[in-house]
Coordinates of C-alpha atoms and ligand atoms in Angstrom, one line a residue:
M1 CA 8.1 30.0 -9.9
S2 CA 10.9 27.1 -9.7
L3 CA 10.0 23.5 -10.7
D4 CA 10.1 24.5 -14.6
T5 CA 10.4 21.6 -15.7
L6 CA 6.8 20.9 -14.7
R7 CA 3.9 21.0 -16.6
F8 CA 0.5 20.7 -15.2
D9 CA -2.6 19.5 -17.4
N10 CA -5.7 18.9 -14.9
R11 CA -7.6 16.6 -16.6
F12 CA -9.5 15.2 -13.5
V13 CA -10.8 18.6 -12.6
R14 CA -11.2 19.9 -16.5
D15 CA -12.7 16.9 -18.2
L16 CA -15.2 16.1 -14.9
P17 CA -18.3 18.2 -13.3
G18 CA -16.9 20.1 -9.9
D19 CA -19.1 20.9 -7.2
P20 CA -20.3 24.6 -7.7
Q21 CA -20.1 25.4 -3.9
Q22 CA -16.5 27.2 -2.8
G23 CA -15.2 26.5 0.5
P24 CA -14.5 23.7 3.0
G25 CA -17.8 24.0 5.0
V26 CA -19.1 20.0 5.5
R27 CA -21.4 19.3 2.8
Q28 CA -23.0 16.3 0.6
V29 CA -21.9 17.0 -2.9
E30 CA -24.0 15.7 -5.4
G31 CA -23.2 15.9 -9.2
A32 CA -19.9 16.3 -8.7
A33 CA -16.6 14.5 -8.9
Y34 CA -14.5 16.8 -7.0
S35 CA -14.5 20.4 -4.9
L36 CA -11.9 22.8 -6.0
I37 CA -10.3 23.5 -2.4
E38 CA -7.0 25.3 -1.6
P39 CA -4.6 23.9 1.1
T40 CA -4.9 25.6 4.6
P41 CA -1.2 27.6 5.1
V42 CA 0.9 26.1 7.9
P43 CA 3.5 27.9 10.5
A44 CA 6.5 26.7 9.4
P45 CA 6.9 24.3 6.2
R46 CA 10.1 22.3 6.4
L47 CA 11.4 19.8 3.7
V48 CA 12.5 16.7 6.0
A49 CA 13.0 13.9 3.6
Y50 CA 12.1 13.1 -0.4
S51 CA 12.6 10.4 -2.6
A52 CA 15.4 11.0 -4.8
E53 CA 13.8 8.8 -7.4
M54 CA 10.2 10.4 -7.6
A55 CA 12.2 13.5 -7.9
E56 CA 14.1 12.2 -10.9
T57 CA 11.2 10.8 -12.4
L58 CA 9.1 14.4 -12.3
G59 CA 12.4 15.9 -13.5
L60 CA 13.2 17.8 -10.3
T61 CA 16.2 18.9 -9.4
P62 CA 18.4 19.3 -6.3
A63 CA 18.4 23.2 -6.7
D64 CA 14.4 22.8 -7.0
L65 CA 14.5 20.3 -3.9
A66 CA 16.7 22.9 -2.0
S67 CA 14.5 25.9 -2.8
A68 CA 12.2 27.7 -0.3
E69 CA 9.3 27.8 -3.1
F70 CA 9.6 23.5 -2.6
A71 CA 8.5 23.5 1.3
D72 CA 6.0 26.1 0.5
L73 CA 4.8 24.4 -2.1
F74 CA 4.5 20.9 -0.4
G75 CA 3.4 22.5 2.8
G76 CA 0.6 24.0 1.2
N77 CA 1.4 27.6 1.3
A78 CA 2.2 28.5 -2.2
L79 CA 0.4 27.3 -5.6
R80 CA 1.9 27.5 -9.2
E81 CA -0.9 29.5 -11.3
D82 CA -1.3 26.1 -13.3
M83 CA -2.2 24.3 -10.0
Q84 CA -6.0 23.6 -9.7
P85 CA -6.6 22.0 -6.4
W86 CA -9.2 19.8 -5.5
A87 CA -10.3 17.2 -3.2
A88 CA -11.8 14.1 -5.2
N89 CA -15.8 13.0 -3.9
Y90 CA -16.1 9.4 -3.4
G91 CA -17.9 7.0 -1.0
G92 CA -17.4 3.5 0.1
H93 CA -17.9 0.5 2.1
Q94 CA -16.1 0.6 5.5
F95 CA -15.6 -3.0 7.2
G96 CA -18.2 -4.5 4.8
V97 CA -20.7 -1.7 5.6
W98 CA -22.1 0.6 3.2
A99 CA -20.5 4.8 4.5
G100 CA -22.3 6.8 2.0
Q101 CA -20.3 10.0 0.9
L102 CA -16.4 10.0 2.3
G103 CA -14.3 12.0 -0.6
D104 CA -10.8 13.2 0.5
G105 CA -11.2 14.3 3.9
R106 CA -7.3 15.3 4.0
A107 CA -6.1 14.9 0.8
I108 CA -5.7 17.9 -1.9
S109 CA -4.4 17.3 -5.0
L110 CA -2.4 19.8 -6.8
G111 CA -2.4 19.0 -10.2
E112 CA -1.7 16.4 -12.9
A113 CA 2.3 17.2 -13.6
L114 CA 3.3 16.2 -17.3
T115 CA 7.4 14.9 -17.2
A116 CA 9.3 15.2 -20.1
A117 CA 9.3 11.5 -20.6
G118 CA 6.0 11.2 -21.4
G119 CA 4.5 10.5 -17.9
R120 CA 1.6 11.8 -16.2
W121 CA 1.8 12.1 -12.1
E122 CA -1.1 13.2 -10.1
L123 CA 0.4 15.5 -6.9
Q124 CA -1.3 15.2 -3.9
L125 CA -0.9 16.6 -0.5
K126 CA -1.9 14.3 2.4
G127 CA -3.0 16.6 5.7
A128 CA -3.1 19.7 3.7
G129 CA -6.1 20.7 5.7
P130 CA -10.1 20.6 5.8
T131 CA -12.1 20.4 2.5
P132 CA -15.7 19.9 1.8
Y133 CA -15.2 15.9 2.9
S134 CA -13.6 16.6 6.1
R135 CA -16.6 15.3 8.4
G136 CA -15.7 16.7 11.3
A137 CA -11.9 16.1 11.3
D138 CA -9.3 18.4 11.0
G139 CA -7.8 17.6 7.6
R140 CA -4.5 17.0 9.1
A141 CA -1.9 14.4 9.4
V142 CA 0.5 13.6 12.0
L143 CA 4.2 13.1 11.8
R144 CA 4.4 9.2 12.5
S145 CA 1.7 8.4 10.4
S146 CA 2.9 10.7 7.5
I147 CA 6.7 8.9 7.8
R148 CA 5.0 5.6 7.9
E149 CA 3.3 6.3 4.4
F150 CA 6.7 7.8 2.9
V151 CA 8.7 5.3 4.0
C152 CA 6.5 2.3 3.0
S153 CA 5.2 3.7 0.0
E154 CA 8.8 3.9 -1.6
A155 CA 9.7 1.1 0.2
M156 CA 6.7 -1.2 -1.7
H157 CA 8.4 0.6 -5.2
H158 CA 11.4 -1.0 -4.6
L159 CA 10.1 -4.0 -3.8
G160 CA 8.1 -4.5 -7.0
V161 CA 4.8 -3.8 -5.4
P162 CA 2.5 -2.1 -7.6
T163 CA 1.8 1.2 -5.3
T164 CA 1.2 5.2 -5.0
R165 CA 4.6 6.3 -4.5
A166 CA 6.0 9.7 -2.3
L167 CA 7.8 12.7 -3.4
C168 CA 8.4 14.4 -0.3
L169 CA 7.7 14.8 3.7
V170 CA 7.4 18.4 4.7
A171 CA 7.0 19.0 8.6
T172 CA 4.7 21.8 8.8
G173 CA 5.4 23.2 12.2
E174 CA 1.8 23.1 13.6
P175 CA 0.8 20.2 16.3
V176 CA -2.3 18.1 15.9
V177 CA -3.9 16.3 18.4
R178 CA -4.7 12.9 18.3
D179 CA -6.0 10.7 21.1
M180 CA -4.2 7.4 19.5
F181 CA -5.9 4.6 20.9
Y182 CA -9.2 6.3 21.4
D183 CA -9.2 5.9 24.9
G184 CA -9.7 9.4 26.4
H185 CA -5.4 10.6 26.0
P186 CA -5.6 12.8 23.3
R187 CA -1.9 14.5 22.9
A188 CA -0.4 17.2 20.5
E189 CA 1.8 15.3 18.2
P190 CA 4.3 17.3 15.3
G191 CA 1.7 17.2 12.3
A192 CA 3.1 16.8 8.9
I193 CA 2.6 16.6 5.0
V194 CA 3.5 13.7 2.4
C195 CA 3.2 14.7 -1.3
R196 CA 1.7 11.2 -2.9
V197 CA 2.2 10.7 -6.8
A198 CA 0.8 8.1 -8.8
P199 CA -1.0 8.1 -12.4
S200 CA -4.2 8.4 -10.6
F201 CA -5.8 8.4 -7.2
I202 CA -9.2 6.7 -8.3
R203 CA -10.8 4.3 -5.9
F204 CA -13.5 1.9 -6.3
G205 CA -15.7 4.2 -4.0
Q206 CA -15.6 6.8 -6.6
F207 CA -17.9 4.5 -8.8
E208 CA -19.9 3.1 -5.9
L209 CA -21.1 6.7 -4.7
P210 CA -22.7 7.9 -8.0
T211 CA -24.6 4.5 -8.9
S212 CA -25.7 4.4 -4.6
R213 CA -27.6 7.8 -5.8
G214 CA -29.0 7.1 -9.1
D215 CA -27.0 8.9 -10.7
V216 CA -26.0 7.0 -13.7
A217 CA -25.1 10.0 -15.9
L218 CA -22.0 11.0 -13.3
L219 CA -21.1 7.1 -13.3
R220 CA -20.7 7.1 -16.9
Q221 CA -18.9 10.4 -17.2
L222 CA -16.2 8.9 -14.4
A223 CA -16.2 5.8 -16.2
D224 CA -15.4 7.1 -19.4
F225 CA -12.7 9.4 -18.0
T226 CA -10.8 6.7 -16.2
L227 CA -10.8 4.8 -19.5
A228 CA -9.5 7.5 -21.1
R229 CA -7.2 8.8 -19.2
D230 CA -6.0 5.8 -17.3
F231 CA -7.0 2.8 -19.6
P232 CA -6.3 4.8 -23.0
H233 CA -5.0 1.0 -24.3
L234 CA -8.7 0.0 -24.0
A235 CA -10.1 2.7 -26.4
G236 CA -11.5 1.8 -29.6
R237 CA -13.1 -1.4 -27.9
G238 CA -16.4 0.3 -28.8
E239 CA -19.3 -1.4 -26.3
A240 CA -17.0 -4.1 -24.7
R241 CA -15.0 -1.1 -23.0
Y242 CA -16.7 -1.9 -19.9
A243 CA -16.1 -5.4 -19.7
D244 CA -12.5 -5.3 -20.8
W245 CA -11.5 -2.5 -18.0
F246 CA -13.4 -4.4 -15.3
D247 CA -11.8 -7.7 -16.2
E248 CA -8.4 -5.8 -16.4
V249 CA -9.0 -4.2 -12.7
C250 CA -9.7 -7.6 -11.6
A251 CA -6.7 -8.6 -13.3
R252 CA -4.5 -5.8 -11.6
T253 CA -6.0 -6.7 -8.3
A254 CA -5.3 -10.3 -8.3
S255 CA -1.7 -9.3 -8.9
L256 CA -1.4 -6.6 -6.2
M257 CA -3.0 -9.7 -3.7
A258 CA -0.2 -12.1 -4.6
H259 CA 2.4 -9.3 -4.3
W260 CA 1.0 -8.3 -1.0
M261 CA 1.1 -12.2 0.2
R262 CA 4.7 -12.7 -1.1
V263 CA 6.4 -10.2 0.8
G264 CA 4.0 -10.2 4.0
F265 CA 2.1 -6.8 3.8
V266 CA -0.8 -6.4 5.7
H267 CA -2.9 -3.6 4.3
G268 CA -5.1 -2.9 7.5
V269 CA -8.2 -1.3 6.2
M270 CA -9.1 -3.0 3.0
N271 CA -12.3 -0.6 2.7
T272 CA -13.7 0.0 -0.8
D273 CA -12.8 3.6 -0.5
N274 CA -9.4 2.5 -0.2
M275 CA -9.6 0.1 -3.3
S276 CA -7.1 1.6 -6.0
I277 CA -8.9 1.2 -9.6
L278 CA -4.8 0.6 -11.2
G279 CA -4.6 -2.2 -9.0
L280 CA -1.7 0.2 -6.6
T281 CA -1.7 0.1 -3.1
L282 CA -3.2 3.0 -1.8
D283 CA -3.9 4.6 2.0
Y284 CA -1.1 3.6 4.1
G285 CA -2.9 3.7 7.9
P286 CA -2.4 1.0 10.0
Y287 CA -0.6 -1.1 8.0
G288 CA 1.7 -3.9 9.4
W289 CA 4.3 -6.5 8.1
I290 CA 4.7 -10.0 9.1
D291 CA 7.0 -10.9 12.0
D292 CA 6.3 -14.4 13.1
Y293 CA 4.3 -15.8 10.4
D294 CA 0.5 -15.5 11.3
P295 CA -2.3 -15.6 8.5
E296 CA -4.7 -14.3 11.2
W297 CA -2.6 -11.4 12.2
T298 CA -4.0 -7.9 11.8
P299 CA -2.0 -4.5 12.9
N300 CA -5.1 -2.7 13.1
T301 CA -6.5 -2.5 16.5
T302 CA -10.0 -1.0 14.9
D303 CA -10.5 -4.3 13.4
A304 CA -8.9 -6.8 16.1
Q305 CA -12.2 -8.6 17.3
R306 CA -13.5 -9.6 13.8
R307 CA -10.5 -9.5 12.1
R308 CA -12.0 -8.6 8.8
Y309 CA -8.5 -7.7 7.0
R310 CA -6.7 -10.2 8.7
Y311 CA -3.1 -11.2 6.4
G312 CA -4.8 -14.4 5.2
Q313 CA -7.9 -13.0 4.1
Q314 CA -6.7 -9.9 1.9
P315 CA -7.3 -12.0 -1.3
N316 CA -10.8 -12.9 0.0
V317 CA -11.4 -9.4 0.8
A318 CA -10.2 -8.0 -2.4
W319 CA -12.5 -10.4 -4.1
W320 CA -15.6 -8.8 -2.1
N321 CA -14.2 -5.2 -2.9
L322 CA -14.4 -5.8 -6.5
S323 CA -17.9 -7.4 -6.4
C324 CA -19.0 -3.8 -4.5
L325 CA -17.3 -2.6 -7.8
A326 CA -18.9 -4.6 -10.4
G327 CA -22.6 -3.6 -8.1
A328 CA -21.6 -0.2 -8.8
L329 CA -20.7 -0.5 -12.8
A330 CA -23.6 -2.9 -13.5
P331 CA -25.7 0.2 -14.3
L332 CA -23.2 0.7 -17.7
F333 CA -24.4 -3.2 -18.5
G334 CA -26.8 -4.4 -20.1
D335 CA -26.1 -8.2 -19.2
V336 CA -24.2 -8.3 -16.4
A337 CA -22.8 -11.9 -17.2
P338 CA -19.2 -10.4 -18.4
L339 CA -18.7 -8.8 -14.8
R340 CA -19.9 -12.3 -12.9
A341 CA -17.5 -13.9 -15.3
S342 CA -14.2 -11.4 -14.5
L343 CA -15.1 -12.0 -10.8
E344 CA -14.7 -15.6 -11.6
R345 CA -11.3 -14.9 -13.4
Y346 CA -10.2 -13.0 -10.6
A347 CA -10.4 -16.0 -8.7
E348 CA -8.6 -18.1 -10.8
L349 CA -5.9 -15.8 -11.5
Y350 CA -5.2 -15.3 -8.0
A351 CA -5.2 -18.8 -7.8
G352 CA -2.7 -19.0 -10.3
H353 CA -0.5 -16.1 -8.8
E354 CA -0.8 -18.1 -5.2
R355 CA 1.0 -21.4 -7.1
A356 CA 3.4 -19.2 -8.7
N357 CA 4.4 -17.6 -5.2
A358 CA 4.8 -20.9 -3.9
V359 CA 7.5 -22.2 -6.6
A360 CA 9.0 -19.0 -7.0
K361 CA 9.5 -18.3 -3.1
L362 CA 10.4 -22.0 -2.4
G363 CA 12.9 -22.0 -5.4
L364 CA 11.2 -24.7 -7.2
G365 CA 11.8 -24.1 -10.9
V366 CA 9.0 -25.2 -13.1
E367 CA 5.6 -26.3 -11.1
R368 CA 4.7 -29.2 -10.4
E369 CA 1.3 -31.1 -9.0
G370 CA 1.9 -30.7 -5.1
D371 CA 4.1 -27.4 -4.7
L372 CA 1.3 -25.4 -3.2
A373 CA 0.6 -28.1 -0.7
L374 CA 4.7 -28.0 0.2
M375 CA 4.3 -24.5 0.5
Q376 CA 0.9 -24.6 3.1
S377 CA 3.1 -27.1 5.1
L378 CA 5.8 -24.7 5.4
Q379 CA 3.4 -22.0 6.2
E380 CA 1.7 -24.3 9.2
A381 CA 5.1 -25.1 10.5
M382 CA 6.1 -21.6 10.5
Q383 CA 3.4 -20.6 12.6
Q384 CA 3.7 -23.7 15.0
A385 CA 7.1 -22.9 15.2
S386 CA 6.8 -18.9 15.6
L387 CA 9.4 -18.5 13.0
D388 CA 10.1 -15.0 11.0
M389 CA 8.6 -14.9 7.8
T390 CA 10.5 -12.6 6.1
L391 CA 14.1 -14.7 7.1
T392 CA 12.6 -17.8 7.1
F393 CA 12.5 -17.6 3.1
R394 CA 15.7 -16.0 3.3
T395 CA 17.4 -18.9 4.9
L396 CA 15.3 -21.2 2.5
G397 CA 17.3 -19.7 -0.6
E398 CA 20.9 -19.6 2.0
M399 CA 20.9 -23.2 3.2
D400 CA 22.2 -26.0 1.9
V401 CA 19.2 -28.2 1.6
Q402 CA 21.2 -31.6 2.0
T403 CA 22.3 -30.3 5.6
A404 CA 19.8 -28.1 6.8
T405 CA 17.9 -29.2 9.9
P406 CA 15.3 -27.4 12.3
E407 CA 18.3 -25.7 14.1
T408 CA 19.0 -23.8 11.1
F409 CA 16.0 -21.8 11.6
R410 CA 16.5 -21.4 15.5
E411 CA 17.3 -18.2 15.6
L412 CA 14.4 -16.9 13.8
A413 CA 11.8 -18.4 16.4
Y414 CA 10.3 -15.9 18.5
D415 CA 9.2 -18.4 21.3
E416 CA 11.3 -21.4 22.2
A417 CA 8.7 -23.5 23.4
C418 CA 6.6 -23.1 20.2
F419 CA 10.3 -24.1 18.6
R420 CA 11.0 -27.1 20.4
A421 CA 7.5 -28.2 19.9
A422 CA 7.4 -27.7 16.1
A423 CA 10.6 -29.0 15.3
P424 CA 9.9 -32.6 14.2
G425 CA 7.2 -31.0 12.0
L426 CA 9.9 -29.0 10.5
A427 CA 12.2 -31.6 10.3
D428 CA 9.7 -33.7 8.3
W429 CA 8.9 -30.6 6.0
L430 CA 12.9 -30.1 5.1
R431 CA 12.9 -34.3 4.1
R432 CA 9.9 -33.3 1.5
Y433 CA 11.5 -30.1 0.2
A434 CA 15.1 -31.3 -0.4
A435 CA 13.2 -34.1 -2.2
R436 CA 11.4 -31.8 -4.2
L437 CA 14.4 -30.0 -5.1
A438 CA 16.5 -33.5 -6.1
G439 CA 14.5 -33.0 -9.2
D440 CA 15.6 -29.5 -10.0
P441 CA 18.4 -29.4 -12.4
R442 CA 19.5 -25.7 -11.9
P443 CA 22.9 -25.0 -9.7
A444 CA 22.2 -24.0 -6.1
G445 CA 23.7 -20.7 -6.9
E446 CA 21.3 -19.9 -9.8
R447 CA 18.4 -21.1 -7.4
R448 CA 19.8 -19.4 -4.2
R449 CA 19.6 -16.0 -6.9
A450 CA 16.1 -16.4 -8.3
M451 CA 14.9 -16.9 -4.7
H452 CA 16.7 -13.8 -3.0
A453 CA 14.7 -11.9 -6.3
V454 CA 11.1 -12.6 -4.8
N455 CA 12.1 -13.1 -1.2
P456 CA 13.5 -9.5 0.5
L457 CA 16.1 -9.3 3.1
Y458 CA 14.9 -5.7 4.0
V459 CA 11.2 -4.9 4.8
P460 CA 9.8 -1.8 6.7
R461 CA 9.1 -3.5 9.7
N462 CA 7.0 -1.9 12.0
Y463 CA 9.3 -1.6 15.0
L464 CA 12.0 -0.2 12.3
A465 CA 9.7 2.4 11.1
Q466 CA 8.8 3.3 15.1
Q467 CA 12.5 3.8 16.1
A468 CA 13.2 6.4 12.8
I469 CA 9.6 8.2 14.3
D470 CA 11.0 8.5 17.8
R471 CA 14.0 9.7 16.4
A472 CA 12.5 12.6 14.2
E473 CA 9.8 13.3 16.9
Q474 CA 12.8 14.5 18.5
G475 CA 13.9 16.5 15.6
D476 CA 16.4 14.1 14.2
Y477 CA 15.3 12.7 10.7
A478 CA 18.4 10.5 10.2
G479 CA 16.7 7.6 11.0
V480 CA 14.1 8.3 8.3
H481 CA 16.9 8.9 6.0
E482 CA 18.7 5.6 6.4
L483 CA 15.6 3.5 6.8
L484 CA 14.7 4.8 3.4
D485 CA 17.8 4.2 2.3
V486 CA 18.1 0.6 3.3
L487 CA 14.8 0.2 1.7
R488 CA 16.0 1.2 -1.8
D489 CA 17.4 -2.4 -2.4
P490 CA 15.3 -4.3 -0.2
Y491 CA 17.0 -8.0 -2.2
G492 CA 20.3 -7.2 -1.9
E493 CA 22.7 -8.2 0.9
Q494 CA 24.2 -4.4 2.6
P495 CA 26.8 -5.3 4.3
G496 CA 26.9 -2.9 7.7
R497 CA 23.0 -2.7 8.0
E498 CA 22.3 -6.0 9.4
A499 CA 20.4 -4.4 11.8
Y500 CA 17.7 -3.8 9.6
A501 CA 17.3 -7.2 8.5
R502 CA 17.0 -8.8 11.8
K503 CA 13.5 -10.4 13.6
R504 CA 11.7 -7.9 16.0
P505 CA 13.2 -7.4 19.0
E506 CA 11.4 -8.4 22.2
W507 CA 10.4 -5.1 23.3
A508 CA 8.7 -3.9 20.6
V509 CA 5.9 -6.5 21.3
R510 CA 3.7 -4.5 23.3
K511 CA 4.8 -0.8 22.3
A512 CA 2.6 1.3 20.6
G513 CA 3.3 1.6 16.8
C514 CA 5.2 -1.7 16.6
S515 CA 2.8 -4.0 16.6
M516 CA -0.2 -2.1 17.2
L517 CA -1.7 0.8 15.2
S518 CA -4.9 2.3 15.3
C519 CA -6.5 4.5 12.3
S520 CA -5.6 7.6 14.6
S521 CA -3.2 9.1 12.2
Ligands
AMP1 P1 -9.0 6.2 5.8 O1 -9.8 4.7 6.3 O2 -8.0 6.5 6.2 O3 -8.6 6.0 4.3 O4 -10.3 7.5 5.6 C1 -11.5 7.3 5.7 C2 -12.1 8.8 5.3 O5 -11.3 9.6 6.7 C3 -11.7 9.6 3.7 O6 -12.5 9.9 3.8 C4 -10.8 10.5 4.6 O7 -10.3 11.4 4.0 C5 -10.8 10.5 5.8 N1 -9.9 11.2 7.4 C6 -9.2 10.4 7.8 N2 -8.4 11.2 8.3 C7 -8.7 12.3 8.5 C8 -8.4 14.0 8.8 N3 -7.7 14.1 9.5 N4 -9.1 14.8 8.9 C9 -10.3 14.8 7.7 N5 -10.6 13.5 7.2 C10 -9.9 12.4 7.7
MG2 MG1 -8.9 6.3 2.5

């Protein structure tokens, strides 16, 4: 087999108890952290895209990527001897309700790859076929959602947002039937498999499941395993280790939320089974990117009524999810006071990040009283004027503060009438902003550079991903490659690629995949 530089050391299956039963039959799996299960082969695996950065991190050569074996391995048609494929067992709260056992219904981990540089990376195929956790679904994934996960997770990495990664995208040659809007119109779509990569895919729901079953022994095993493998720096903390660990999870999650809010990302399904213990963005489904600024917006049609997972709500939902995790870990604590204290610290940390985001995104230099209020006023003005979030922040960095007027932003508005109505408020805000910046000693060029380093120009807007998907569904993957390439440098200007930095075009407002997405993927 090629990929000789990779070594596998599968601690998750070695150190934790597995399901004694074989095969993909759907079942409740008690007392076990995973089920061993092999990917189901596909008719015609073909590598259609890969991440050069991730390949390099794993030490894979161009020859590896080009080999037929590569497509076979990452299409689920072949295994190396040292791979031990498994599906993880976990539960979760979905839309606020305890859902019991969920587990990897279509994700199959191949193994934990050790790199020459000392990294440990779990390789996981999403869409590799049924597992004991498939609950009546097919274990497969369609090309459109696979492209969305592949492109967005790599884009997030380049944006500096903690995330699971993606190594490659393999077309399977097998049609997958989906009813995209659950409205009785199923159709066959091309199938695909993404190879996701992360140091750990452990989710909050992994701890919730054993606790829900009163299985404290398994809970403790999982917690000790996670500490040993994923939080090695907490070793030697003795009895305090669980408290320190939860505190760190809270801190990482607070930081993740601040990143999402900074770049305008809406996850769409922040169920506790989609929350990473490492504070990574995990499970790219009906996610979206803010075009016209609207804290109420959610891309997920399944959540359109209650909007539980709307953009502006994400930091609060993360707190709620952390409190579920705290409840799950409580049996490990004699006294739950440290769990309470960390949940409180989450709120303080997030509030600090929110102020820091305001200072950085507005280019204010050193934080002062009133900076957060200045940001909130801008957000109100953006919303009233229907301004594009990404381009507004970019323009703030570009413009001359002394001469800027509402007119400077006119092109960024989605609705001319809204813009006109909001123009006086925007003018007022610009005066306040100019006054605030008057006290900043930095030269304008320096401020511009600092702002452009936190306010991206290129983000994987929903309609951009959809354009790449439309072409890919016709067999042309060049759009995927180009989008991926643009998103490798989201903060820099890329002459000739201005089309990728434009606001959402009118046609995309009602088109499926561009503003509305369902969980059907
Ligand atoms: P999600 O909210 O998309 O993260 O998925 C929730 C649960 O449904 C997880 O346990 C998934 O593994 C499972 N699931 C989603 N899609 C499929 C599918 N096509 N086949 C099997 N299981 C699935
Ligand atoms: Mg999930």
